[in-house]
Amino acid sequence: MKGFAMLGLNKIGWIEKEKPQCGPLDALVQPVAVAPCTSDVHTVWEGALGDRHDMILGHEAVGKVVEVGSLVRCFKPGDKVIVPAITPDWNSLEAQAGYSMHSGGMLAGWKFSNFKDGVFGELFHVNDADGNLALLPPSIDPAEAVMLSDMVPTGFHGAELADVQYGDSVLVVGIGPVGLMAVAGAALRGAGEIFAVGSRPLCADVAREYGATAIINYRDGDIVSQVMDRTKGKGVDKAIIAGGDVDTFAEVIRVLKPGGRIGNVNYLGSGDAVKIPRIEWGCGMGHKIVAGGLMPGGRLRMEKLASLLVHGRLSVAPLLTHRFKGFENIESALLMMKDKPRDLIKPVVVV
Ligand code: NDP
Ligand code: ZN
């Protein structure tokens, strides 16, 4: 079968591979709609996971089940399914401890385009199908449903990690698709003021639609002084990081009130250390918590997030700025994600 792969660091291309094997608990799925992720860009062009050879890329998909293992009870060939980017082993000790995304080791619940071939193949393998697939509700457009694989759950996890509460002032750093979903998640959790940081005008407009009350352009001056000016020197209750780099944490710690929490979902693709400024961290006693996490995956999460779309609480349509038709356009969509034209939020490929 054909797949679009990372051939090595900085190298991508089409390859031929054997059809994956379907174990008793697994499923084989044919993609219906897929999307590239900024994480694919970190993986290929920053070498964030180290070198990988001939690994099919992609971890965001809606698909059609073509085969299920003998022990799979809830899905059958022909079912249209949402496939989460993170597909944990649900019987692992890490999952039992509440950290399914780390089942089998740190980040090991993230299998597609990390430890095994991803979803940019003619077929892909899903472990623990009953635990990891969700039926696609018929009212959701498959192209929009792809946003449930990763963008919605990751952005929302940022709001969970930051523990956004009613009335909190929240800083969201980064308003690409992940940050925009963090803005939406913070608003749904009842945030009061939401400061959103980004420079692309389209993203700023969409951030306002999702509930941002002020936009901070990090290219116009540093984030710290802009937030401090707008909050009369008080800073914010919570912060979600969905963009920037290892140095962003220092800026965010500076604007966080004592007792505040940072929920980081940014994938730090490069840099050796995250530096926390000593004084602004209360000399180690400021009760400023930094929580960083990989999104939770699995079926229940997908079903619950899908219900937000079904019942009109969330629309992901504004994220889909570029739609491609045809499997062969996966390459163009990925390169677009790498180049980030200013009118891009998220490309999707309907296969
Ligand atoms: P984008 O590149 O589309 O968005 C990044 C945002 O950060 C943009 O708004 C950009 O602004 C802003 N930004 C860039 N540099 C800075 C800076 N120095 N200071 C402040 N803001 C800055 O990325 P995505 O939304 O697609 O993804 C965000 C991150 O989430 C990625 O690292 C991705 O790998 C990660 N991710 C994490 C997952 C998880 O489970 N934890 C899962 C999926 C993705 P501008 O308007 O100028 O472009
Ligand atoms: Zn991703």
mmCIF file of C-alpha atoms and ligand atoms in Angstrom:
data_model
loop_
_atom_site.group_PDB
_atom_site.id
_atom_site.type_symbol
_atom_site.label_atom_id
_atom_site.label_comp_id
_atom_site.label_asym_id
_atom_site.label_seq_id
_atom_site.Cartn_x
_atom_site.Cartn_y
_atom_site.Cartn_z
ATOM 1 C CA MET A 1 0.000 0.000 0.000
ATOM 2 C CA LYS A 2 1.006 3.604 -0.582
ATOM 3 C CA GLY A 3 1.753 6.125 2.155
ATOM 4 C CA PHE A 4 3.235 9.571 2.573
ATOM 5 C CA ALA A 5 6.227 9.274 4.861
ATOM 6 C CA MET A 6 9.115 10.813 6.700
ATOM 7 C CA LEU A 7 12.040 9.212 4.887
ATOM 8 C CA GLY A 8 14.555 10.652 7.322
ATOM 9 C CA LEU A 9 15.277 14.037 8.914
ATOM 10 C CA ASN A 10 14.147 16.840 6.575
ATOM 11 C CA LYS A 11 13.030 14.278 3.966
ATOM 12 C CA ILE A 12 9.513 13.364 2.957
ATOM 13 C CA GLY A 13 8.064 11.309 0.104
ATOM 14 C CA TRP A 14 5.680 8.598 -1.046
ATOM 15 C CA ILE A 15 6.593 5.014 -0.159
ATOM 16 C CA GLU A 16 5.169 1.507 -0.587
ATOM 17 C CA LYS A 17 4.623 -0.607 2.518
ATOM 18 C CA GLU A 18 3.032 -3.919 3.446
ATOM 19 C CA LYS A 19 -0.605 -3.723 4.541
ATOM 20 C CA PRO A 20 -0.654 -3.603 8.375
ATOM 21 C CA GLN A 21 -1.676 -6.708 10.351
ATOM 22 C CA CYS A 22 -4.918 -6.592 12.341
ATOM 23 C CA GLY A 23 -4.625 -8.189 15.808
ATOM 24 C CA PRO A 24 -7.688 -9.522 17.691
ATOM 25 C CA LEU A 25 -8.417 -6.186 19.424
ATOM 26 C CA ASP A 26 -7.466 -3.963 16.504
ATOM 27 C CA ALA A 27 -8.977 -2.424 13.397
ATOM 28 C CA LEU A 28 -7.734 -1.450 9.972
ATOM 29 C CA VAL A 29 -9.111 1.854 8.767
ATOM 30 C CA GLN A 30 -9.118 3.583 5.398
ATOM 31 C CA PRO A 31 -8.823 7.376 5.620
ATOM 32 C CA VAL A 32 -11.809 9.483 4.558
ATOM 33 C CA ALA A 33 -10.393 12.852 5.628
ATOM 34 C CA VAL A 34 -7.017 13.662 7.170
ATOM 35 C CA ALA A 35 -5.095 16.724 8.268
ATOM 36 C CA PRO A 36 -1.416 17.472 8.777
ATOM 37 C CA CYS A 37 -0.363 18.835 12.152
ATOM 38 C CA THR A 38 2.303 21.275 13.265
ATOM 39 C CA SER A 39 3.626 18.281 15.218
ATOM 40 C CA ASP A 40 4.401 16.526 11.895
ATOM 41 C CA VAL A 41 6.448 19.605 11.039
ATOM 42 C CA HIS A 42 8.367 19.427 14.346
ATOM 43 C CA THR A 43 8.942 15.718 13.750
ATOM 44 C CA VAL A 44 10.281 15.990 10.195
ATOM 45 C CA TRP A 45 11.996 19.369 10.066
ATOM 46 C CA GLU A 46 13.121 19.856 13.657
ATOM 47 C CA GLY A 47 13.931 16.226 14.415
ATOM 48 C CA ALA A 48 12.002 16.642 17.656
ATOM 49 C CA LEU A 49 11.527 12.879 18.129
ATOM 50 C CA GLY A 50 14.947 11.984 16.783
ATOM 51 C CA ASP A 51 15.493 10.312 13.452
ATOM 52 C CA ARG A 52 12.727 8.210 11.930
ATOM 53 C CA HIS A 53 13.019 6.311 8.672
ATOM 54 C CA ASP A 54 10.246 5.490 6.224
ATOM 55 C CA MET A 55 7.556 6.186 8.805
ATOM 56 C CA ILE A 56 4.171 7.118 7.363
ATOM 57 C CA LEU A 57 3.172 10.493 8.782
ATOM 58 C CA GLY A 58 -0.135 11.864 10.063
ATOM 59 C CA HIS A 59 -2.226 11.367 13.179
ATOM 60 C CA GLU A 60 -5.457 13.248 12.471
ATOM 61 C CA ALA A 61 -8.113 11.255 10.643
ATOM 62 C CA VAL A 62 -11.681 10.288 10.104
ATOM 63 C CA GLY A 63 -11.958 6.968 8.312
ATOM 64 C CA LYS A 64 -13.935 3.935 7.298
ATOM 65 C CA VAL A 65 -13.356 0.638 9.105
ATOM 66 C CA VAL A 66 -12.299 -2.084 6.654
ATOM 67 C CA GLU A 67 -11.357 -4.901 9.029
ATOM 68 C CA VAL A 68 -11.745 -5.644 12.735
ATOM 69 C CA GLY A 69 -10.099 -8.253 14.959
ATOM 70 C CA SER A 70 -12.052 -11.207 16.354
ATOM 71 C CA LEU A 71 -12.442 -9.596 19.812
ATOM 72 C CA VAL A 72 -13.687 -6.187 18.651
ATOM 73 C CA ARG A 73 -17.320 -5.783 19.759
ATOM 74 C CA CYS A 74 -18.415 -2.245 18.948
ATOM 75 C CA PHE A 75 -17.236 -1.624 15.378
ATOM 76 C CA LYS A 76 -17.616 -3.409 12.066
ATOM 77 C CA PRO A 77 -16.390 -2.943 8.500
ATOM 78 C CA GLY A 78 -18.098 0.012 6.851
ATOM 79 C CA ASP A 79 -18.446 2.085 10.046
ATOM 80 C CA LYS A 80 -17.317 5.710 9.714
ATOM 81 C CA VAL A 81 -15.138 6.590 12.666
ATOM 82 C CA ILE A 82 -13.281 9.439 14.309
ATOM 83 C CA VAL A 83 -9.737 8.358 15.110
ATOM 84 C CA PRO A 84 -8.013 10.178 17.963
ATOM 85 C CA ALA A 85 -4.394 11.200 17.521
ATOM 86 C CA ILE A 86 -3.628 9.458 20.812
ATOM 87 C CA THR A 87 -4.599 5.779 20.987
ATOM 88 C CA PRO A 88 -3.636 4.451 24.425
ATOM 89 C CA ASP A 89 -3.336 0.863 25.573
ATOM 90 C CA TRP A 90 -6.232 0.965 27.967
ATOM 91 C CA ASN A 91 -5.127 -1.990 30.073
ATOM 92 C CA SER A 92 -1.746 -0.459 30.908
ATOM 93 C CA LEU A 93 -0.792 0.604 34.420
ATOM 94 C CA GLU A 94 -0.301 4.174 33.234
ATOM 95 C CA ALA A 95 -3.887 4.244 31.971
ATOM 96 C CA GLN A 96 -5.060 2.828 35.294
ATOM 97 C CA ALA A 97 -3.162 5.630 37.018
ATOM 98 C CA GLY A 98 -5.102 8.177 34.944
ATOM 99 C CA TYR A 99 -2.413 8.943 32.363
ATOM 100 C CA SER A 100 -3.487 6.869 29.391
ATOM 101 C CA MET A 101 -1.567 9.128 27.019
ATOM 102 C CA HIS A 102 1.625 7.795 28.605
ATOM 103 C CA SER A 103 0.572 4.149 28.428
ATOM 104 C CA GLY A 104 3.709 2.080 27.934
ATOM 105 C CA GLY A 105 6.086 4.972 28.683
ATOM 106 C CA MET A 106 6.262 8.734 28.367
ATOM 107 C CA LEU A 107 4.188 9.934 25.357
ATOM 108 C CA ALA A 108 3.739 6.296 24.244
ATOM 109 C CA GLY A 109 -0.023 6.646 23.888
ATOM 110 C CA TRP A 110 0.942 8.737 20.858
ATOM 111 C CA LYS A 111 1.590 5.986 18.368
ATOM 112 C CA PHE A 112 0.682 7.299 14.901
ATOM 113 C CA SER A 113 3.637 8.981 13.229
ATOM 114 C CA ASN A 114 5.704 8.464 16.351
ATOM 115 C CA PHE A 115 6.187 4.743 17.084
ATOM 116 C CA LYS A 116 4.286 3.356 14.135
ATOM 117 C CA ASP A 117 2.959 4.332 10.749
ATOM 118 C CA GLY A 118 0.470 7.168 10.795
ATOM 119 C CA VAL A 119 -2.778 7.854 9.003
ATOM 120 C CA PHE A 120 -1.376 9.159 5.684
ATOM 121 C CA GLY A 121 -1.488 5.634 4.240
ATOM 122 C CA GLU A 122 -4.091 3.876 2.129
ATOM 123 C CA LEU A 123 -4.842 1.890 5.281
ATOM 124 C CA PHE A 124 -3.777 2.362 8.872
ATOM 125 C CA HIS A 125 -3.813 0.231 11.998
ATOM 126 C CA VAL A 126 -5.692 1.211 15.184
ATOM 127 C CA ASN A 127 -4.819 -0.612 18.397
ATOM 128 C CA ASP A 128 -7.568 -1.359 20.934
ATOM 129 C CA ALA A 129 -10.351 -0.409 18.518
ATOM 130 C CA ASP A 130 -13.179 -0.563 21.069
ATOM 131 C CA GLY A 131 -11.277 1.834 23.333
ATOM 132 C CA ASN A 132 -9.979 4.154 20.689
ATOM 133 C CA LEU A 133 -12.487 4.617 17.864
ATOM 134 C CA ALA A 134 -15.704 6.623 17.990
ATOM 135 C CA LEU A 135 -18.569 6.435 15.536
ATOM 136 C CA LEU A 136 -18.823 9.574 13.432
ATOM 137 C CA PRO A 137 -22.198 11.209 14.125
ATOM 138 C CA PRO A 138 -23.950 11.515 10.746
ATOM 139 C CA SER A 139 -24.606 15.239 11.222
ATOM 140 C CA ILE A 140 -20.880 16.090 11.325
ATOM 141 C CA ASP A 141 -19.009 16.761 8.084
ATOM 142 C CA PRO A 142 -16.022 14.340 8.023
ATOM 143 C CA ALA A 143 -13.633 17.190 7.143
ATOM 144 C CA GLU A 144 -14.750 19.086 10.248
ATOM 145 C CA ALA A 145 -14.689 15.919 12.358
ATOM 146 C CA VAL A 146 -10.945 15.602 11.687
ATOM 147 C CA MET A 147 -10.533 18.562 14.062
ATOM 148 C CA LEU A 148 -11.764 16.234 16.830
ATOM 149 C CA SER A 149 -8.705 13.997 16.409
ATOM 150 C CA ASP A 150 -6.236 16.485 17.777
ATOM 151 C CA MET A 151 -7.014 20.218 17.553
ATOM 152 C CA VAL A 152 -10.097 20.249 19.787
ATOM 153 C CA PRO A 153 -8.815 17.747 22.368
ATOM 154 C CA THR A 154 -5.394 19.404 22.553
ATOM 155 C CA GLY A 155 -6.648 22.964 22.850
ATOM 156 C CA PHE A 156 -9.242 21.895 25.393
ATOM 157 C CA HIS A 157 -6.607 19.995 27.342
ATOM 158 C CA GLY A 158 -4.704 23.257 27.651
ATOM 159 C CA ALA A 159 -7.761 24.738 29.364
ATOM 160 C CA GLU A 160 -8.012 21.657 31.595
ATOM 161 C CA LEU A 161 -4.320 21.739 32.522
ATOM 162 C CA ALA A 162 -4.616 25.427 33.375
ATOM 163 C CA ASP A 163 -7.735 24.590 35.411
ATOM 164 C CA VAL A 164 -9.698 27.524 34.031
ATOM 165 C CA GLN A 165 -12.542 28.500 36.383
ATOM 166 C CA TYR A 166 -15.546 30.842 36.031
ATOM 167 C CA GLY A 167 -14.410 34.417 35.736
ATOM 168 C CA ASP A 168 -10.695 33.667 35.481
ATOM 169 C CA SER A 169 -8.565 35.984 33.402
ATOM 170 C CA VAL A 170 -6.726 33.752 30.967
ATOM 171 C CA LEU A 171 -3.764 34.333 28.685
ATOM 172 C CA VAL A 172 -3.623 32.059 25.639
ATOM 173 C CA VAL A 173 -0.237 32.188 23.924
ATOM 174 C CA GLY A 174 -0.560 31.084 20.316
ATOM 175 C CA ILE A 175 -3.700 31.227 18.219
ATOM 176 C CA GLY A 176 -3.013 28.684 15.543
ATOM 177 C CA PRO A 177 -5.648 25.922 15.457
ATOM 178 C CA VAL A 178 -4.566 24.530 18.839
ATOM 179 C CA GLY A 179 -4.547 27.921 20.557
ATOM 180 C CA LEU A 180 -7.890 28.815 18.999
ATOM 181 C CA MET A 181 -9.362 25.672 20.505
ATOM 182 C CA ALA A 182 -7.738 26.641 23.798
ATOM 183 C CA VAL A 183 -9.557 29.983 23.575
ATOM 184 C CA ALA A 184 -12.826 28.154 22.822
ATOM 185 C CA GLY A 185 -12.194 25.678 25.653
ATOM 186 C CA ALA A 186 -11.405 28.453 28.131
ATOM 187 C CA ALA A 187 -14.575 30.310 27.110
ATOM 188 C CA LEU A 188 -16.686 27.145 27.499
ATOM 189 C CA ARG A 189 -15.197 26.639 30.973
ATOM 190 C CA GLY A 190 -16.332 30.131 31.953
ATOM 191 C CA ALA A 191 -13.248 32.323 31.627
ATOM 192 C CA GLY A 192 -13.837 36.062 32.023
ATOM 193 C CA GLU A 193 -11.167 38.028 30.168
ATOM 194 C CA ILE A 194 -9.219 36.090 27.563
ATOM 195 C CA PHE A 195 -6.018 37.608 26.166
ATOM 196 C CA ALA A 196 -4.950 35.833 22.982
ATOM 197 C CA VAL A 197 -1.421 36.143 21.613
ATOM 198 C CA GLY A 198 -0.669 35.899 17.910
ATOM 199 C CA SER A 199 0.205 38.052 14.918
ATOM 200 C CA ARG A 200 -1.846 36.726 11.990
ATOM 201 C CA PRO A 201 -4.922 38.944 11.446
ATOM 202 C CA LEU A 202 -7.125 36.020 10.395
ATOM 203 C CA CYS A 203 -6.257 34.063 13.536
ATOM 204 C CA ALA A 204 -6.948 37.178 15.605
ATOM 205 C CA ASP A 205 -10.414 37.545 14.053
ATOM 206 C CA VAL A 206 -11.222 33.900 14.666
ATOM 207 C CA ALA A 207 -9.874 34.126 18.230
ATOM 208 C CA ARG A 208 -12.362 36.939 18.873
ATOM 209 C CA GLU A 209 -15.153 34.741 17.467
ATOM 210 C CA TYR A 210 -14.169 32.017 19.931
ATOM 211 C CA GLY A 211 -14.226 34.386 22.879
ATOM 212 C CA ALA A 212 -10.929 36.296 23.084
ATOM 213 C CA THR A 213 -11.570 39.712 24.616
ATOM 214 C CA ALA A 214 -8.191 41.197 23.626
ATOM 215 C CA ILE A 215 -5.515 40.331 21.081
ATOM 216 C CA ILE A 216 -1.852 40.752 21.906
ATOM 217 C CA ASN A 217 0.546 40.876 18.978
ATOM 218 C CA TYR A 218 3.886 39.555 20.233
ATOM 219 C CA ARG A 219 5.607 41.212 17.272
ATOM 220 C CA ASP A 220 4.525 44.675 18.506
ATOM 221 C CA GLY A 221 6.392 44.403 21.793
ATOM 222 C CA ASP A 222 6.936 41.920 24.546
ATOM 223 C CA ILE A 223 4.002 39.968 25.899
ATOM 224 C CA VAL A 224 4.795 40.839 29.511
ATOM 225 C CA SER A 225 4.451 44.593 29.233
ATOM 226 C CA GLN A 226 1.370 44.324 27.010
ATOM 227 C CA VAL A 227 -0.428 42.025 29.483
ATOM 228 C CA MET A 228 0.693 44.025 32.514
ATOM 229 C CA ASP A 229 -0.540 47.264 30.937
ATOM 230 C CA ARG A 230 -3.943 45.776 30.181
ATOM 231 C CA THR A 231 -4.332 44.242 33.635
ATOM 232 C CA LYS A 232 -3.097 47.339 35.513
ATOM 233 C CA GLY A 233 -0.066 45.419 36.709
ATOM 234 C CA LYS A 234 -2.025 42.532 38.206
ATOM 235 C CA GLY A 235 -1.372 39.816 35.606
ATOM 236 C CA VAL A 236 -3.611 36.860 34.822
ATOM 237 C CA ASP A 237 -5.101 33.992 36.812
ATOM 238 C CA LYS A 238 -4.332 31.265 34.273
ATOM 239 C CA ALA A 239 -2.356 30.798 31.091
ATOM 240 C CA ILE A 240 -2.428 28.310 28.252
ATOM 241 C CA ILE A 241 0.630 27.926 26.052
ATOM 242 C CA ALA A 242 -0.051 26.754 22.497
ATOM 243 C CA GLY A 243 2.746 28.491 20.645
ATOM 244 C CA GLY A 244 6.143 30.095 21.094
ATOM 245 C CA ASP A 245 9.191 28.194 22.309
ATOM 246 C CA VAL A 246 11.210 27.335 25.408
ATOM 247 C CA ASP A 247 11.596 31.025 26.230
ATOM 248 C CA THR A 248 7.836 31.624 26.295
ATOM 249 C CA PHE A 249 7.554 30.104 29.780
ATOM 250 C CA ALA A 250 9.658 32.882 31.294
ATOM 251 C CA GLU A 251 7.310 35.505 29.841
ATOM 252 C CA VAL A 252 4.229 33.682 31.035
ATOM 253 C CA ILE A 253 5.538 33.108 34.570
ATOM 254 C CA ARG A 254 6.110 36.870 34.767
ATOM 255 C CA VAL A 255 2.453 37.681 34.054
ATOM 256 C CA LEU A 256 0.913 34.912 36.154
ATOM 257 C CA LYS A 257 -0.554 35.790 39.529
ATOM 258 C CA PRO A 258 0.570 33.798 42.579
ATOM 259 C CA GLY A 259 -1.574 30.673 42.636
ATOM 260 C CA GLY A 260 -1.829 30.720 38.862
ATOM 261 C CA ARG A 261 -1.424 27.740 36.590
ATOM 262 C CA ILE A 262 0.096 27.329 33.169
ATOM 263 C CA GLY A 263 -1.367 24.626 30.962
ATOM 264 C CA ASN A 264 1.161 23.923 28.240
ATOM 265 C CA VAL A 265 0.225 21.919 25.171
ATOM 266 C CA ASN A 266 2.940 23.338 22.933
ATOM 267 C CA TYR A 267 5.258 20.651 21.594
ATOM 268 C CA LEU A 268 8.723 21.997 22.301
ATOM 269 C CA GLY A 269 10.509 20.849 19.188
ATOM 270 C CA SER A 270 13.882 22.361 20.023
ATOM 271 C CA GLY A 271 15.903 24.013 22.791
ATOM 272 C CA ASP A 272 17.623 22.368 25.745
ATOM 273 C CA ALA A 273 15.863 23.783 28.769
ATOM 274 C CA VAL A 274 12.745 25.598 29.850
ATOM 275 C CA LYS A 275 13.890 28.462 32.062
ATOM 276 C CA ILE A 276 11.735 29.617 34.942
ATOM 277 C CA PRO A 277 12.673 33.097 36.230
ATOM 278 C CA ARG A 278 13.574 32.772 39.904
ATOM 279 C CA ILE A 279 12.235 36.050 41.312
ATOM 280 C CA GLU A 280 8.947 35.984 39.393
ATOM 281 C CA TRP A 281 8.482 32.378 40.476
ATOM 282 C CA GLY A 282 8.367 33.693 44.016
ATOM 283 C CA CYS A 283 11.949 32.476 44.665
ATOM 284 C CA GLY A 284 10.448 29.000 44.396
ATOM 285 C CA MET A 285 7.491 29.816 46.657
ATOM 286 C CA GLY A 286 5.026 31.574 44.335
ATOM 287 C CA HIS A 287 2.491 28.781 43.888
ATOM 288 C CA LYS A 288 2.824 29.179 40.144
ATOM 289 C CA ILE A 289 2.262 25.763 38.661
ATOM 290 C CA VAL A 290 3.475 24.660 35.245
ATOM 291 C CA ALA A 291 1.526 21.682 33.897
ATOM 292 C CA GLY A 292 2.333 20.358 30.448
ATOM 293 C CA GLY A 293 0.513 17.523 28.795
ATOM 294 C CA LEU A 294 -0.135 15.434 25.768
ATOM 295 C CA MET A 295 -3.828 15.390 24.902
ATOM 296 C CA PRO A 296 -5.907 12.503 26.210
ATOM 297 C CA GLY A 297 -7.172 10.232 23.464
ATOM 298 C CA GLY A 298 -9.628 7.390 23.400
ATOM 299 C CA ARG A 299 -13.214 6.794 22.497
ATOM 300 C CA LEU A 300 -15.050 8.471 25.365
ATOM 301 C CA ARG A 301 -13.164 11.714 24.837
ATOM 302 C CA MET A 302 -13.944 11.648 21.101
ATOM 303 C CA GLU A 303 -17.638 10.934 21.738
ATOM 304 C CA LYS A 304 -17.930 13.741 24.280
ATOM 305 C CA LEU A 305 -16.163 16.298 22.118
ATOM 306 C CA ALA A 306 -18.237 15.234 19.092
ATOM 307 C CA SER A 307 -21.364 15.941 21.134
ATOM 308 C CA LEU A 308 -20.259 19.592 21.411
ATOM 309 C CA LEU A 309 -20.396 19.798 17.617
ATOM 310 C CA VAL A 310 -23.645 17.852 17.323
ATOM 311 C CA HIS A 311 -25.397 20.122 19.825
ATOM 312 C CA GLY A 312 -24.031 23.360 18.428
ATOM 313 C CA ARG A 313 -21.849 24.333 21.397
ATOM 314 C CA LEU A 314 -18.725 24.476 19.273
ATOM 315 C CA SER A 315 -18.109 25.054 15.579
ATOM 316 C CA VAL A 316 -14.777 24.055 14.101
ATOM 317 C CA ALA A 317 -15.641 25.385 10.632
ATOM 318 C CA PRO A 318 -13.589 28.594 11.089
ATOM 319 C CA LEU A 319 -10.429 26.475 11.470
ATOM 320 C CA LEU A 320 -10.712 24.892 8.031
ATOM 321 C CA THR A 321 -9.197 27.547 5.817
ATOM 322 C CA HIS A 322 -7.885 25.202 3.104
ATOM 323 C CA ARG A 323 -9.608 22.086 1.770
ATOM 324 C CA PHE A 324 -7.862 19.695 -0.597
ATOM 325 C CA LYS A 325 -9.512 16.857 -2.503
ATOM 326 C CA GLY A 326 -7.602 13.645 -3.199
ATOM 327 C CA PHE A 327 -5.084 11.494 -1.325
ATOM 328 C CA GLU A 328 -2.209 12.755 -3.483
ATOM 329 C CA ASN A 329 -2.675 16.262 -2.033
ATOM 330 C CA ILE A 330 -1.475 15.182 1.411
ATOM 331 C CA GLU A 331 1.979 16.339 0.375
ATOM 332 C CA SER A 332 0.796 19.854 -0.540
ATOM 333 C CA ALA A 333 -1.201 20.097 2.680
ATOM 334 C CA LEU A 334 1.808 19.100 4.789
ATOM 335 C CA LEU A 335 4.086 21.565 3.002
ATOM 336 C CA MET A 336 1.479 24.245 3.553
ATOM 337 C CA MET A 337 1.523 23.432 7.276
ATOM 338 C CA LYS A 338 5.299 23.812 7.227
ATOM 339 C CA ASP A 339 5.244 27.138 5.358
ATOM 340 C CA LYS A 340 2.316 28.600 7.341
ATOM 341 C CA PRO A 341 1.003 31.191 4.874
ATOM 342 C CA ARG A 342 -0.638 34.021 6.756
ATOM 343 C CA ASP A 343 -4.143 33.044 5.634
ATOM 344 C CA LEU A 344 -3.748 29.468 6.910
ATOM 345 C CA ILE A 345 -5.284 28.092 10.038
ATOM 346 C CA LYS A 346 -5.668 24.427 9.151
ATOM 347 C CA PRO A 347 -5.665 22.496 5.877
ATOM 348 C CA VAL A 348 -7.691 19.321 5.537
ATOM 349 C CA VAL A 349 -7.539 16.672 2.830
ATOM 350 C CA VAL A 350 -10.731 14.847 1.893
ATOM 351 C CA VAL A 351 -9.494 11.582 0.460
HETATM 352 P P1 NDP B 1 0.637 27.192 14.778
HETATM 353 O O1 NDP B 1 2.052 27.290 14.304
HETATM 354 O O2 NDP B 1 -0.448 27.254 13.770
HETATM 355 O O3 NDP B 1 0.372 28.334 15.841
HETATM 356 C C1 NDP B 1 1.366 28.794 16.709
HETATM 357 C C2 NDP B 1 0.912 30.098 17.323
HETATM 358 O O4 NDP B 1 1.929 30.577 18.185
HETATM 359 C C3 NDP B 1 0.631 31.200 16.307
HETATM 360 O O5 NDP B 1 -0.466 31.948 16.728
HETATM 361 C C4 NDP B 1 1.896 32.032 16.372
HETATM 362 O O6 NDP B 1 1.669 33.370 15.992
HETATM 363 C C5 NDP B 1 2.224 31.940 17.842
HETATM 364 N N1 NDP B 1 3.630 32.197 18.150
HETATM 365 C C6 NDP B 1 4.710 31.832 17.437
HETATM 366 N N2 NDP B 1 5.840 32.275 18.027
HETATM 367 C C7 NDP B 1 5.455 32.932 19.130
HETATM 368 C C8 NDP B 1 6.169 33.623 20.156
HETATM 369 N N3 NDP B 1 7.488 33.707 20.154
HETATM 370 N N4 NDP B 1 5.465 34.169 21.152
HETATM 371 C C9 NDP B 1 4.117 34.073 21.175
HETATM 372 N N5 NDP B 1 3.384 33.444 20.227
HETATM 373 C C10 NDP B 1 4.056 32.873 19.226
HETATM 374 O O7 NDP B 1 0.574 25.840 15.627
HETATM 375 P P2 NDP B 1 -0.644 24.865 16.020
HETATM 376 O O8 NDP B 1 -1.758 25.655 16.598
HETATM 377 O O9 NDP B 1 -0.927 23.960 14.880
HETATM 378 O O10 NDP B 1 0.043 23.989 17.149
HETATM 379 C C11 NDP B 1 0.514 24.592 18.344
HETATM 380 C C12 NDP B 1 1.435 23.644 19.083
HETATM 381 O O11 NDP B 1 0.692 22.564 19.643
HETATM 382 C C13 NDP B 1 2.491 22.990 18.182
HETATM 383 O O12 NDP B 1 3.736 23.007 18.864
HETATM 384 C C14 NDP B 1 1.988 21.576 18.033
HETATM 385 O O13 NDP B 1 3.019 20.677 17.739
HETATM 386 C C15 NDP B 1 1.419 21.372 19.416
HETATM 387 N N6 NDP B 1 0.526 20.226 19.566
HETATM 388 C C16 NDP B 1 0.493 19.615 20.788
HETATM 389 C C17 NDP B 1 -0.314 18.532 21.041
HETATM 390 C C18 NDP B 1 -0.445 17.955 22.427
HETATM 391 O O14 NDP B 1 -1.141 16.942 22.618
HETATM 392 N N7 NDP B 1 0.156 18.546 23.455
HETATM 393 C C19 NDP B 1 -1.105 17.960 19.954
HETATM 394 C C20 NDP B 1 -1.129 18.751 18.741
HETATM 395 C C21 NDP B 1 -0.301 19.825 18.551
HETATM 396 P P3 NDP B 1 1.541 33.889 14.483
HETATM 397 O O15 NDP B 1 0.172 34.482 14.423
HETATM 398 O O16 NDP B 1 2.622 34.886 14.338
HETATM 399 O O17 NDP B 1 1.710 32.728 13.567
HETATM 400 ZN ZN ZN B 2 -1.076 16.723 16.095
#
